[in-house]
Coordinates of C-alpha atoms in Angstrom, one line a residue:
M1 CA 24.9 39.1 15.0
P2 CA 22.8 35.6 14.5
D3 CA 24.5 33.5 11.9
V4 CA 22.6 33.2 8.9
P5 CA 19.6 30.5 9.3
P6 CA 21.4 27.0 8.2
G7 CA 20.2 26.0 4.8
A8 CA 19.6 29.7 3.4
P9 CA 20.5 29.9 -0.2
E10 CA 23.9 31.5 -0.7
V11 CA 22.3 34.2 -3.0
S12 CA 21.1 37.9 -2.7
R13 CA 22.4 38.9 0.4
K14 CA 24.6 41.9 -0.2
R15 CA 27.6 42.9 1.4
G16 CA 26.8 44.4 4.5
A17 CA 24.0 42.0 4.7
G18 CA 25.9 39.5 6.5
S19 CA 28.0 41.6 8.8
G20 CA 27.3 44.1 11.7
P21 CA 28.5 48.2 11.8
P22 CA 32.0 48.8 11.9
P23 CA 33.5 47.8 15.4
E24 CA 33.8 51.9 15.7
H25 CA 30.1 52.2 16.1
G26 CA 29.1 52.0 20.0
P27 CA 25.5 51.5 21.3
E28 CA 24.5 55.2 21.7
R29 CA 26.3 55.9 17.7
K30 CA 23.8 53.0 16.8
K31 CA 21.0 54.3 18.4
A32 CA 21.1 57.7 17.3
C33 CA 21.8 56.5 13.7
W34 CA 18.2 54.3 14.1
G35 CA 16.2 57.2 14.8
I36 CA 17.2 59.1 11.9
L37 CA 17.1 55.9 9.7
T38 CA 13.6 54.9 10.6
S39 CA 12.2 58.3 10.0
Q40 CA 13.6 59.3 6.7
G41 CA 13.8 55.8 5.1
S42 CA 17.7 56.3 4.4
W43 CA 20.2 53.4 3.7
A44 CA 21.0 51.3 6.8
D45 CA 23.3 48.3 7.5
R46 CA 21.4 45.1 8.3
S47 CA 18.8 46.2 10.9
P48 CA 16.8 44.1 13.7
L49 CA 13.5 44.0 10.9
H50 CA 15.8 42.4 8.3
E51 CA 16.9 39.8 11.1
A52 CA 13.4 39.3 12.0
A53 CA 12.3 38.6 8.6
S54 CA 15.2 36.4 7.6
Q55 CA 15.0 34.0 10.7
G56 CA 11.1 33.9 9.9
R57 CA 10.5 35.8 13.9
L58 CA 6.8 36.8 13.0
L59 CA 6.4 38.1 16.3
A60 CA 9.3 39.9 16.8
L61 CA 8.8 41.6 13.0
R62 CA 5.2 42.5 14.1
T63 CA 6.4 44.3 17.0
L64 CA 9.1 46.1 14.9
L65 CA 6.5 47.3 12.6
A66 CA 4.3 48.4 15.8
Q67 CA 7.3 50.3 17.0
G68 CA 7.6 52.5 13.9
Y69 CA 10.3 50.5 11.8
Y70 CA 10.2 51.5 8.2
A71 CA 8.7 48.1 6.1
N72 CA 11.1 49.0 3.3
I73 CA 14.2 50.4 5.6
V74 CA 17.2 49.3 3.3
T75 CA 20.6 48.3 3.8
I76 CA 23.7 49.7 1.7
D77 CA 22.9 47.8 -1.0
H78 CA 19.2 48.4 -0.8
V79 CA 18.4 45.0 0.5
T80 CA 14.8 45.1 2.0
P81 CA 13.6 42.8 4.9
L82 CA 11.2 41.5 1.9
H83 CA 14.2 40.5 0.4
E84 CA 15.4 38.3 3.5
A85 CA 11.9 36.8 4.0
C86 CA 11.5 35.6 0.6
L87 CA 14.9 34.4 0.3
S88 CA 14.3 32.5 3.7
G89 CA 10.6 31.4 2.5
H90 CA 9.2 32.9 5.2
V91 CA 5.3 33.3 3.8
A92 CA 3.9 34.6 7.1
C93 CA 6.8 37.1 7.4
V94 CA 6.0 38.2 3.7
R95 CA 2.3 38.9 4.5
A96 CA 3.1 40.9 7.1
L97 CA 5.6 43.3 5.4
V98 CA 3.5 43.4 2.3
N99 CA 0.7 44.3 4.8
A100 CA 2.8 47.0 6.1
G101 CA 3.5 48.6 2.6
A102 CA 6.7 46.9 1.7
N103 CA 7.4 47.4 -2.2
V104 CA 7.1 44.3 -3.7
N105 CA 8.8 45.3 -6.4
A106 CA 11.8 47.1 -4.8
A107 CA 15.2 46.0 -6.3
T108 CA 18.8 46.1 -4.7
I109 CA 21.5 47.6 -6.4
D110 CA 22.4 44.3 -8.5
G111 CA 18.6 44.7 -9.6
V112 CA 17.6 41.6 -7.2
T113 CA 13.8 41.7 -6.5
P114 CA 11.3 40.2 -3.6
L115 CA 10.3 38.3 -6.5
Y116 CA 13.9 36.8 -7.9
N117 CA 14.5 35.7 -4.1
C118 CA 11.2 33.7 -4.1
C119 CA 12.8 31.8 -7.2
A120 CA 16.4 31.3 -5.6
S121 CA 14.6 29.9 -2.7
G122 CA 11.8 27.7 -4.5
S123 CA 9.1 29.4 -2.6
V124 CA 5.9 29.2 -4.5
G125 CA 3.9 30.5 -1.2
C126 CA 5.9 33.5 -1.3
M127 CA 5.9 34.4 -4.8
E128 CA 1.8 34.1 -4.9
L129 CA 1.5 36.6 -2.5
L130 CA 3.9 39.0 -4.6
L131 CA 2.0 38.2 -7.7
Q132 CA -1.3 39.3 -5.6
N133 CA 0.1 42.6 -4.5
G134 CA 1.4 43.8 -7.9
A135 CA 4.6 42.1 -8.2
H136 CA 6.0 42.4 -11.8
T137 CA 7.5 39.6 -13.4
H138 CA 10.2 41.0 -15.4
T139 CA 12.3 44.1 -14.5
T140 CA 12.4 47.2 -16.3
H141 CA 15.9 46.6 -17.9
S142 CA 17.2 43.5 -19.7
H143 CA 20.4 43.4 -18.1
F144 CA 19.0 43.1 -14.7
P145 CA 18.6 39.2 -13.1
S146 CA 15.5 37.4 -14.1
A147 CA 13.2 35.7 -11.6
L148 CA 11.8 33.1 -14.6
H149 CA 15.5 32.6 -15.5
E150 CA 16.7 31.8 -11.9
A151 CA 13.4 29.5 -11.6
C152 CA 15.0 27.7 -14.7
K153 CA 18.3 27.6 -13.3
R154 CA 17.4 25.9 -9.8
G155 CA 14.7 23.6 -11.3
S156 CA 11.9 25.2 -9.4
S157 CA 9.1 23.9 -11.8
Q158 CA 6.3 25.4 -9.8
C159 CA 8.0 28.8 -9.6
V160 CA 7.9 28.3 -13.7
E161 CA 4.6 27.4 -13.8
S162 CA 3.2 30.7 -11.1
L163 CA 5.0 33.1 -13.0
L164 CA 3.9 31.9 -17.1
S165 CA 0.4 32.0 -15.6
H166 CA 0.6 35.3 -14.1
G167 CA 1.8 36.5 -17.5
A168 CA 5.6 36.1 -17.7
D169 CA 7.1 36.0 -21.1
P170 CA 8.8 32.6 -21.8
D171 CA 10.8 33.8 -24.3
Y172 CA 12.1 36.8 -22.1
D173 CA 15.6 37.4 -23.1
V174 CA 18.5 38.2 -21.2
S175 CA 21.7 39.2 -23.3
H176 CA 24.0 36.9 -21.3
L177 CA 21.6 34.4 -20.2
G178 CA 19.5 33.9 -22.8
S179 CA 16.0 32.5 -23.0
P180 CA 14.6 30.6 -20.2
L181 CA 14.4 27.8 -22.2
Y182 CA 18.4 27.9 -22.8
M183 CA 19.3 28.6 -19.0
S184 CA 16.4 25.4 -18.3
C185 CA 18.2 22.9 -20.9
L186 CA 21.8 24.1 -19.9
H187 CA 21.0 23.3 -16.3
Q188 CA 19.1 19.6 -17.1
H189 CA 15.7 20.5 -15.7
T190 CA 13.4 18.5 -17.9
A191 CA 10.1 19.7 -15.9
C192 CA 10.6 23.3 -16.4
S193 CA 11.8 23.2 -20.1
K194 CA 8.3 20.6 -20.7
I195 CA 6.2 23.9 -18.7
L196 CA 8.0 26.4 -21.0
L197 CA 7.4 24.5 -24.4
H198 CA 3.6 23.7 -23.3
R199 CA 3.3 27.3 -23.0
G200 CA 4.3 28.3 -26.0
A201 CA 8.4 28.8 -25.4
S202 CA 10.4 29.1 -28.9
V203 CA 12.1 25.7 -29.1
N204 CA 14.7 26.9 -31.3
V205 CA 15.6 30.2 -29.1
G206 CA 18.6 30.0 -27.2
R207 CA 21.9 32.2 -26.3
G208 CA 23.3 33.8 -29.6
G209 CA 24.0 30.9 -32.0
D210 CA 23.4 28.4 -29.2
S211 CA 20.1 26.7 -29.6
P212 CA 18.1 25.1 -26.3
L213 CA 19.0 21.7 -28.3
H214 CA 23.0 22.8 -28.3
A215 CA 22.9 22.5 -24.4
A216 CA 20.8 19.8 -24.1
A217 CA 23.2 17.7 -26.3
T218 CA 26.0 18.8 -24.7
Q219 CA 24.8 17.5 -21.3
E220 CA 24.2 14.2 -22.5
N221 CA 20.5 14.3 -21.5
A222 CA 18.5 12.3 -24.3
D223 CA 15.2 12.3 -22.4
L224 CA 15.5 16.5 -22.7
V225 CA 16.8 16.2 -26.2
S226 CA 13.9 14.2 -27.0
L227 CA 11.2 16.5 -25.6
L228 CA 13.0 19.3 -28.0
L229 CA 13.0 17.6 -30.8
D230 CA 9.1 16.3 -30.2
Y231 CA 8.4 20.3 -29.9
G232 CA 10.2 20.7 -33.6
A233 CA 13.6 21.6 -32.2
D234 CA 15.9 22.3 -35.6
F235 CA 18.7 19.4 -35.4
S236 CA 20.5 21.9 -38.0
L237 CA 21.2 24.7 -36.4
R238 CA 24.9 25.6 -36.2
D239 CA 26.2 27.6 -33.1
G240 CA 28.7 30.0 -32.5
N241 CA 31.7 27.5 -33.8
N242 CA 29.3 26.4 -36.8
R243 CA 28.4 23.0 -34.9
R244 CA 25.5 21.2 -35.1
P245 CA 23.8 19.6 -31.9
V246 CA 24.9 16.0 -32.8
E247 CA 28.4 16.7 -33.0
L248 CA 28.4 18.1 -29.4
A249 CA 26.9 15.2 -28.2
P250 CA 29.4 12.8 -26.2
R251 CA 30.6 9.9 -28.5
G252 CA 28.5 6.8 -28.3
G253 CA 26.2 8.3 -25.9
K254 CA 22.6 8.0 -26.0
T255 CA 22.0 11.6 -26.9
Q256 CA 24.1 11.3 -30.0
Q257 CA 22.3 8.1 -31.3
L258 CA 19.0 9.7 -30.8
L259 CA 20.0 12.7 -32.7
Q260 CA 21.7 10.5 -35.8
E261 CA 18.7 8.3 -36.1
F262 CA 16.5 11.3 -36.1
E263 CA 18.8 13.2 -38.8
G264 CA 18.5 10.1 -40.7
S265 CA 14.7 9.8 -41.0
P266 CA 12.0 12.6 -41.4
R267 CA 9.3 13.9 -38.5
S268 CA 6.2 12.0 -38.8
L269 CA 3.0 13.8 -40.5
C270 CA 1.6 13.4 -36.8
Q271 CA 4.2 15.5 -35.3
L272 CA 4.5 17.9 -38.1
C273 CA 0.5 19.0 -37.9
R274 CA 0.9 19.3 -34.4
I275 CA 3.7 21.6 -34.7
Q276 CA 2.0 23.8 -37.4
I277 CA -1.5 23.8 -35.7
R278 CA 0.1 25.0 -32.3
N279 CA 2.0 27.6 -34.7
L280 CA -1.0 29.1 -36.3
I281 CA -2.8 29.1 -33.2
G282 CA -0.2 31.3 -31.3
R283 CA 1.3 30.9 -27.9
S284 CA -1.2 33.5 -26.7
R285 CA -4.2 31.6 -27.2
L286 CA -2.5 28.1 -26.1
E287 CA -4.0 28.2 -22.9
H288 CA -7.5 28.2 -24.3
L289 CA -7.3 25.2 -26.4
P290 CA -9.3 23.5 -23.5
S291 CA -12.3 25.5 -24.1
L292 CA -12.4 24.9 -27.8
P293 CA -15.5 22.7 -29.1
L294 CA -12.7 19.7 -30.2
P295 CA -13.0 16.2 -29.0
P296 CA -10.7 15.3 -25.9
L297 CA -8.7 13.4 -27.9
L298 CA -7.7 16.4 -30.3
T299 CA -7.2 18.3 -27.5
H300 CA -5.0 16.1 -25.7
Y301 CA -3.0 15.7 -29.0
L302 CA -2.4 19.1 -29.3
E303 CA -1.3 20.0 -25.8
Y304 CA 0.9 17.0 -26.0
S305 CA -0.5 15.3 -23.2

């Protein structure tokens, strides 16, 4: 079987996805099995349709679909061809599969969806196609992998923007990961954090007792810490070990110095007013700020622009 394309993200290809059928399966056995599998939609090892989708071979993909291959054929771990096309970022293949009836919300046995794989590969084109065809921004089970968290982890700011524009909750909580903002801060992605905060993400909601500010301070990221403080992060919060963010910052570093200076002086009236007004407006209405009959200067002030 062909090797996995170089540079493909090492995620979401479940066991069986990278190996062919057991040695004892001869050509005749495979031929007989495919007849049953394509007609009944049962589970299968990695099919030619999976291979074509993974490698972006659009002509081969269309040929297989025209020959009657089931668009939703799955491996033993429920990986579909659409999962593969999204993971490799092949927009044309995703479009062909969706047009052939591929389930945009198909989930593997581990809860991975095609939308999640779009975030893993950073393919906004594939993501937009899925969202336009009914892909859910969140899964039905909170412990399943979250597309928004994956985008924040990988620093895919365009994916984060796209998900939020299609109704994703910026405070969507996954128990073992925390909030998307916490994930973004933990991996030092300032651009993703700024998008989340601009969209109204709760600046103090993290994972358990750890706030996003705790995560940013630990990583010695002064720009990220400054961003969080500007959006109203509480520097006095204590984590599960009863430590404040300033106590987690590397000694003598810029982050520790910034936090110490901030603790020593109150927020400006300008900051306090902006935070309070944005809270009163509410997250769901923040996107409508530009349409309000306000002077541009005031609109920019409330939008942090």
